[in-house]
PDB file of C-alpha atoms in Angstrom:
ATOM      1  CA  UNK A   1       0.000   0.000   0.000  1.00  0.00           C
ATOM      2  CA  UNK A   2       1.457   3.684  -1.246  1.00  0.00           C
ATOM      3  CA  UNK A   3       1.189   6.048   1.552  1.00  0.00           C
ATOM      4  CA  UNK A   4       2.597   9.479   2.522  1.00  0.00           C
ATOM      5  CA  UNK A   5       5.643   9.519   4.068  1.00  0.00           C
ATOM      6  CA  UNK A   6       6.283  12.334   6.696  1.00  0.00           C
ATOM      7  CA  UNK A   7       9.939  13.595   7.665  1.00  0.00           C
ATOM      8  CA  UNK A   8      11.422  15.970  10.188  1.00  0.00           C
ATOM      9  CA  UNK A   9      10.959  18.320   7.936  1.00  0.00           C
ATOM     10  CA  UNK A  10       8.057  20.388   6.589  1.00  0.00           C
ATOM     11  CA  UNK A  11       8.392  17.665   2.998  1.00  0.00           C
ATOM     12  CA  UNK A  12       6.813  14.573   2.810  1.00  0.00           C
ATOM     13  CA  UNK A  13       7.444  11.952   0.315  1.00  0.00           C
ATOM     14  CA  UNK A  14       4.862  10.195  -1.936  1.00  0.00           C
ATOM     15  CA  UNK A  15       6.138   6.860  -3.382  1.00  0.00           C
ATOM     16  CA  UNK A  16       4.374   5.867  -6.319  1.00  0.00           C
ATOM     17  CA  UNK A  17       4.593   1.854  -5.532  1.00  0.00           C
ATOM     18  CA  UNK A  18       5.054  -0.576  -2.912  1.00  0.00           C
ATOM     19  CA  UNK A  19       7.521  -2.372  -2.419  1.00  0.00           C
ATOM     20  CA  UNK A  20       5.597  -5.570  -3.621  1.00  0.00           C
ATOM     21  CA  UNK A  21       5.179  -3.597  -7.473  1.00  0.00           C
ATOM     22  CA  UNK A  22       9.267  -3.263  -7.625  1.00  0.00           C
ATOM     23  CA  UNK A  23      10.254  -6.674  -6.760  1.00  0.00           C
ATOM     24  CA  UNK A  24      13.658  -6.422  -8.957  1.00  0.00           C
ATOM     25  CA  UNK A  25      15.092  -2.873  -8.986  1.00  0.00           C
ATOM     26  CA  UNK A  26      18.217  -1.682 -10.609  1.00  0.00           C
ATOM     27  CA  UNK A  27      19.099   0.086  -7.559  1.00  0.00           C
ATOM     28  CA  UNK A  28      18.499   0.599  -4.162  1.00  0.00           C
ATOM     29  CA  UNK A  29      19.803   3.590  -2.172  1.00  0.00           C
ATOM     30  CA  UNK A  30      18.531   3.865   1.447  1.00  0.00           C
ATOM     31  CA  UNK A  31      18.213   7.435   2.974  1.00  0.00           C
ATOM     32  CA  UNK A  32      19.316   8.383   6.613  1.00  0.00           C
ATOM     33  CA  UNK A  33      16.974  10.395   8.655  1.00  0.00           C
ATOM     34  CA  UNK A  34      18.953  10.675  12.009  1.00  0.00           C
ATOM     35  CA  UNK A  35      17.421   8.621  15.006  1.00  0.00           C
ATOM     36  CA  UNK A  36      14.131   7.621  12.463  1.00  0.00           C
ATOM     37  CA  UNK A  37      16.046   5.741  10.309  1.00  0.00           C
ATOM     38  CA  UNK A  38      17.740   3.816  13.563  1.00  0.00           C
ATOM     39  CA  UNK A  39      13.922   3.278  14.337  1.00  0.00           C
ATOM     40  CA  UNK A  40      12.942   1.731  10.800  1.00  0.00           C
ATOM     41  CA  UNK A  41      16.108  -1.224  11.659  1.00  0.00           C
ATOM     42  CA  UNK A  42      12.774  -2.895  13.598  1.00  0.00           C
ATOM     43  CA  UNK A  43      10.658  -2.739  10.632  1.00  0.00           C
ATOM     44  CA  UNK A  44      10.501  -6.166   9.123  1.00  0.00           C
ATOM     45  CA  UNK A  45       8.490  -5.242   5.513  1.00  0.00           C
ATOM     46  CA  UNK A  46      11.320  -2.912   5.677  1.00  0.00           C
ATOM     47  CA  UNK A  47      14.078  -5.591   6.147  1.00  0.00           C
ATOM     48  CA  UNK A  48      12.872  -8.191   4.175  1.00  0.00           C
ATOM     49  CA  UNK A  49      12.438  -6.080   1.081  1.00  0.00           C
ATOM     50  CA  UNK A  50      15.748  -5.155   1.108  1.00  0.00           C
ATOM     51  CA  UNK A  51      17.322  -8.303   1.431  1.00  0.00           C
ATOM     52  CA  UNK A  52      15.091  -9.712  -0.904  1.00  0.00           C
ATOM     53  CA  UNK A  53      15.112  -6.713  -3.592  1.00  0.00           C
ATOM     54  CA  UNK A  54      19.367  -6.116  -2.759  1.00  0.00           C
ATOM     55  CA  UNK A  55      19.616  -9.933  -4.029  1.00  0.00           C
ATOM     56  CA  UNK A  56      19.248  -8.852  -7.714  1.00  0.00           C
ATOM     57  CA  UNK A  57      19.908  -5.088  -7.881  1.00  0.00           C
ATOM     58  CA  UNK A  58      22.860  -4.612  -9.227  1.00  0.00           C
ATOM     59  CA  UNK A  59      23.577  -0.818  -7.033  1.00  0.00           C
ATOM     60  CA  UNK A  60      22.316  -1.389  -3.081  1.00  0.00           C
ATOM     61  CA  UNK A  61      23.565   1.592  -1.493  1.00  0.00           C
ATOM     62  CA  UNK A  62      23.217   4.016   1.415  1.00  0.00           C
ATOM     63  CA  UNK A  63      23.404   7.389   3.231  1.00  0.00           C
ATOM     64  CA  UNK A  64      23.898   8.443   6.544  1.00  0.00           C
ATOM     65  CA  UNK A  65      22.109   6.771   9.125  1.00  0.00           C
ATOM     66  CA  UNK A  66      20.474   4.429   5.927  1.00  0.00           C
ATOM     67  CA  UNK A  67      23.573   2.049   6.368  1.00  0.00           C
ATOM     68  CA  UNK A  68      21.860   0.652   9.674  1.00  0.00           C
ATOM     69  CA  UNK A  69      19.215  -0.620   7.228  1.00  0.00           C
ATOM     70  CA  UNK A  70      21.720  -2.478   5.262  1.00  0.00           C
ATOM     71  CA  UNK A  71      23.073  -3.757   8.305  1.00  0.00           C
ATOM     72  CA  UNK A  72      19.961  -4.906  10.050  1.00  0.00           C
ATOM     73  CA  UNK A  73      18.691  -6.627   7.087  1.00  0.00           C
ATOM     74  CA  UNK A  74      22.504  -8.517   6.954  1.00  0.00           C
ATOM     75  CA  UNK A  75      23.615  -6.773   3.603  1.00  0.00           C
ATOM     76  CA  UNK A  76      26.835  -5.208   5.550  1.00  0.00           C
ATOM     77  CA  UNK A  77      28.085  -7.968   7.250  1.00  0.00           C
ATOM     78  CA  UNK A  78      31.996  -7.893   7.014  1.00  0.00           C
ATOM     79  CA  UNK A  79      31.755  -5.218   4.514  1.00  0.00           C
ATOM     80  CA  UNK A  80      33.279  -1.768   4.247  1.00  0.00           C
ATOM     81  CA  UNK A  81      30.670   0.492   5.050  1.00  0.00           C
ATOM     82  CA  UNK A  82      30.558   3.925   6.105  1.00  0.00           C
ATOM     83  CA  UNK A  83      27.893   6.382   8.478  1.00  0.00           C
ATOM     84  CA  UNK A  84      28.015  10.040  10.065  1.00  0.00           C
ATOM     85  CA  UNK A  85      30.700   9.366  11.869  1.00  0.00           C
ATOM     86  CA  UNK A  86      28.929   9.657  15.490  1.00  0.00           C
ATOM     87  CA  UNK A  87      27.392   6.396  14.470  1.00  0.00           C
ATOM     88  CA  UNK A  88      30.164   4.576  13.463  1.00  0.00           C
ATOM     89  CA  UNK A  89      30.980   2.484  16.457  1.00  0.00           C
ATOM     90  CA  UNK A  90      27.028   1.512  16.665  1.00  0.00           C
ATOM     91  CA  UNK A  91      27.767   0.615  12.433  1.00  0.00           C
ATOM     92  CA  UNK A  92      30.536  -1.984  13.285  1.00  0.00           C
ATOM     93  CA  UNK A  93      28.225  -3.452  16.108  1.00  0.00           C
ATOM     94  CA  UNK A  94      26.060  -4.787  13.510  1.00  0.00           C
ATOM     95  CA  UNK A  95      28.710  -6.376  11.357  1.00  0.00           C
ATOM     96  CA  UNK A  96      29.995  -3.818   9.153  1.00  0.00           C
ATOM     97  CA  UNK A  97      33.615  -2.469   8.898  1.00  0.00           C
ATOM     98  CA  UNK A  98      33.086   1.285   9.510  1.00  0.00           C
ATOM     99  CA  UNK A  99      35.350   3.099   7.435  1.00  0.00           C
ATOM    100  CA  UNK A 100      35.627   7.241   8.162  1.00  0.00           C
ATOM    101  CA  UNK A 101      35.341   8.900   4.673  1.00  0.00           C
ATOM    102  CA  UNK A 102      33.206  10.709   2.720  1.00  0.00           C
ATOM    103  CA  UNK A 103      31.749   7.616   1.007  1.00  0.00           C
ATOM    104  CA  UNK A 104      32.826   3.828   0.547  1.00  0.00           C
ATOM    105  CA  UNK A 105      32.546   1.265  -2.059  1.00  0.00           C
ATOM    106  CA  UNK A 106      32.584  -2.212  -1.589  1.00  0.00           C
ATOM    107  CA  UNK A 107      31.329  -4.540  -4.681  1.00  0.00           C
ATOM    108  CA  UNK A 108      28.146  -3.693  -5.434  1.00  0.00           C
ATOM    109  CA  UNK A 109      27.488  -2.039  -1.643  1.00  0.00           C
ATOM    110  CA  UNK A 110      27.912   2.026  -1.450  1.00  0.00           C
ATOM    111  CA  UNK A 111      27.130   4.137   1.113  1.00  0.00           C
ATOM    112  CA  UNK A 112      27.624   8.222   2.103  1.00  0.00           C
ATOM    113  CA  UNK A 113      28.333   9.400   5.253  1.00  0.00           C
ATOM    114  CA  UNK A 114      26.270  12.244   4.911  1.00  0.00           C
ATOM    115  CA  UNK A 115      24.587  14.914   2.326  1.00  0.00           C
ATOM    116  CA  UNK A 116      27.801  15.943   1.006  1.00  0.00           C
ATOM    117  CA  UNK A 117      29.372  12.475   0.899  1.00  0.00           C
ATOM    118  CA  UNK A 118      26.111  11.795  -0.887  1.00  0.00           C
ATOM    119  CA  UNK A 119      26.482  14.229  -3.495  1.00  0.00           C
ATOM    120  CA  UNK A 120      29.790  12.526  -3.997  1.00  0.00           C
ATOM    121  CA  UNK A 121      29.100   9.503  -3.869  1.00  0.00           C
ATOM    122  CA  UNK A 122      25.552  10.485  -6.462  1.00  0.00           C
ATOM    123  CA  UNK A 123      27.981  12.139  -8.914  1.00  0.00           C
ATOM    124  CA  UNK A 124      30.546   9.199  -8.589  1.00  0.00           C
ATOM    125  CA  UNK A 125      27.333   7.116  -9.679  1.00  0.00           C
ATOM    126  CA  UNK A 126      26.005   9.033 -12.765  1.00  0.00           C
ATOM    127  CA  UNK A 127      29.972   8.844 -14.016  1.00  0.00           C
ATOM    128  CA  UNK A 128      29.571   5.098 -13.748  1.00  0.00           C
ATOM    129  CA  UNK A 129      26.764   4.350 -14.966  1.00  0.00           C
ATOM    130  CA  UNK A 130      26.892   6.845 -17.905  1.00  0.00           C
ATOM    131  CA  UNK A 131      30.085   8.755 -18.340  1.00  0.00           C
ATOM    132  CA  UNK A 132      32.239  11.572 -16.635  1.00  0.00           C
ATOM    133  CA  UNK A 133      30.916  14.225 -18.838  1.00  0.00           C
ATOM    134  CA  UNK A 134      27.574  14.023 -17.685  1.00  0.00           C
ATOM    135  CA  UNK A 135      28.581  13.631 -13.783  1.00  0.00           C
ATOM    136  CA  UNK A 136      30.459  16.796 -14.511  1.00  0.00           C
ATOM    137  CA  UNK A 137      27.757  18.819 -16.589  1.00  0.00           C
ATOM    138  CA  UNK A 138      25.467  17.779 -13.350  1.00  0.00           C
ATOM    139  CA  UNK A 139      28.143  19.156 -10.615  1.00  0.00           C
ATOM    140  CA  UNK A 140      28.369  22.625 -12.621  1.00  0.00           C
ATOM    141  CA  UNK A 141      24.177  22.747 -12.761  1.00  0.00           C
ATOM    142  CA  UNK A 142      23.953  22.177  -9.136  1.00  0.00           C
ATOM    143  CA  UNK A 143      26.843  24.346  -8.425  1.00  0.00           C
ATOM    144  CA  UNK A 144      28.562  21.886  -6.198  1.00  0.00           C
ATOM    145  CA  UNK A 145      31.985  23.400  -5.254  1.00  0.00           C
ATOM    146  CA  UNK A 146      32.303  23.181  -1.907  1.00  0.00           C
ATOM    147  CA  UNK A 147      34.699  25.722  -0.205  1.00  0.00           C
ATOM    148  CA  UNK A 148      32.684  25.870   3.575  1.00  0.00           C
ATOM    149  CA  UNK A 149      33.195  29.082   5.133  1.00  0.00           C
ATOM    150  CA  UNK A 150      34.285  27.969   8.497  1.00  0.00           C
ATOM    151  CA  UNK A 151      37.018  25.614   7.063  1.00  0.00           C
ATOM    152  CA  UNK A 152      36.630  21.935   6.825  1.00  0.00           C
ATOM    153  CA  UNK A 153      34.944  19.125   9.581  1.00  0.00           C
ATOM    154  CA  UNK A 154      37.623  18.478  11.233  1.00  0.00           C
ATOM    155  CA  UNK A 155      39.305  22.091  11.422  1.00  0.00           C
ATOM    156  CA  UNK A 156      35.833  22.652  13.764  1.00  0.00           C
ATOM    157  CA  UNK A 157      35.955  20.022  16.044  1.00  0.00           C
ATOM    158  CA  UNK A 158      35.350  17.025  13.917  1.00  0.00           C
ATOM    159  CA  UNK A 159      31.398  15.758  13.151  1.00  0.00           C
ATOM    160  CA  UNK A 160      31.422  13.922  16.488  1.00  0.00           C
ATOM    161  CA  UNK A 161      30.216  17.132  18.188  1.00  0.00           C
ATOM    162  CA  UNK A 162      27.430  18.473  16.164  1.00  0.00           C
ATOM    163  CA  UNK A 163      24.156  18.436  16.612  1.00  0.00           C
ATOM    164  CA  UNK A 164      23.405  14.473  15.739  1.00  0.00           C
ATOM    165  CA  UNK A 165      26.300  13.615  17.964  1.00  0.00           C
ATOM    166  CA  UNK A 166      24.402  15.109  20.958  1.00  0.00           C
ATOM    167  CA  UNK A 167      20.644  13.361  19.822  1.00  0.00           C
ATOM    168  CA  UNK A 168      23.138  10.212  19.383  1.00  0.00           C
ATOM    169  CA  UNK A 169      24.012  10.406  23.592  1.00  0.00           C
ATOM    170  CA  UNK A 170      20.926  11.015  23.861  1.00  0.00           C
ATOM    171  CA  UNK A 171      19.033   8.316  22.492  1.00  0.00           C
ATOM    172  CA  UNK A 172      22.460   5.655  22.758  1.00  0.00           C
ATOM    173  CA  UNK A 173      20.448   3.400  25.346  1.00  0.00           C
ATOM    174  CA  UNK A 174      17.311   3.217  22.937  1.00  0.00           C
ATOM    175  CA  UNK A 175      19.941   2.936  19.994  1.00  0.00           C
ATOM    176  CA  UNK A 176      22.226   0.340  22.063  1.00  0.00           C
TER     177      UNK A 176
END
């Protein structure tokens, strides 16, 4: 059944089929969504499609907080794998090997450890799967450049102390 989806945000998403109408995808790429997506790792539909649909898709793949998916459902299991970095300890506990970088490939397995590793990892995709002029035509559209103002991650205390990190001590006996 094709429901709305609500986020933290004010966007929702709208599928347009269930899981049962895309039995054999291409690809799979699961989004993060911070403690939520932790939540989802007890959803068995959830679960069981992916294992099932990851089986034949020839790109399963991940961002953020969506590699606990993977990992739940037993795609990650002694695979490179990588997570916002607050989460990477939790990662390993379910299998994977946590790797700190932007984003990590490992056979057919991919996953981002967050928005900008995603756009990496997204244009590192198209080039694949079509050709380096296109993934470059698409980074000059979307103006993706980065030069942060503040300097990079680490030069700011690393990503273990942002915001997530915090909601991660938080919630770490719910998550644990």
């Amino acid at each position: 059944r094709v429901e709305r989806i609500d986020s933290d945000t004010p966007m929702a998403l709208i599928p347009e089929k269930a899981f049962e109408e895309v039995p054999d995808p291409f690809g799979i790429i699961v989004p993060g969504g911070g403690v939520n997506a932790l939540k989802a790792m007890g959803n068995e539909r959830i679960l069981d499609y992916l294992r099932f649909a990851a089986y034949g898709a020839e790109i399963v793949g991940s961002v953020s907080t969506g590699a606990f998916l993977l990992a739940a459902a037993g795609l990650l299991e002694d695979r490179q794998a990588t997570t916002h970095p607050a989460y990477g300890v939790l990662l390993e506990k379910l299998g994977a090997v946590y790797v700190r970088r932007g984003w990590v490939e490992d056979g057919k397995f991919i996953s981002a450890a967050g928005v900008s590793g995603g756009i990496d990892m997204a244009l590192y995709l198209v080039a694949r799967l079509k050709n380096e002029r296109e993934a470059k035509s698409i980074q000059t559209v979307i103006e993706y450049d980065p030069h942060p103002p503040f300097g990079g991650i680490e030069q700011n205390g690393g990503a273990d102390r942002d915001r997530l990190a915090t909601m991660l001590a938080e919630h770490r006996p719910d998550l644990e």
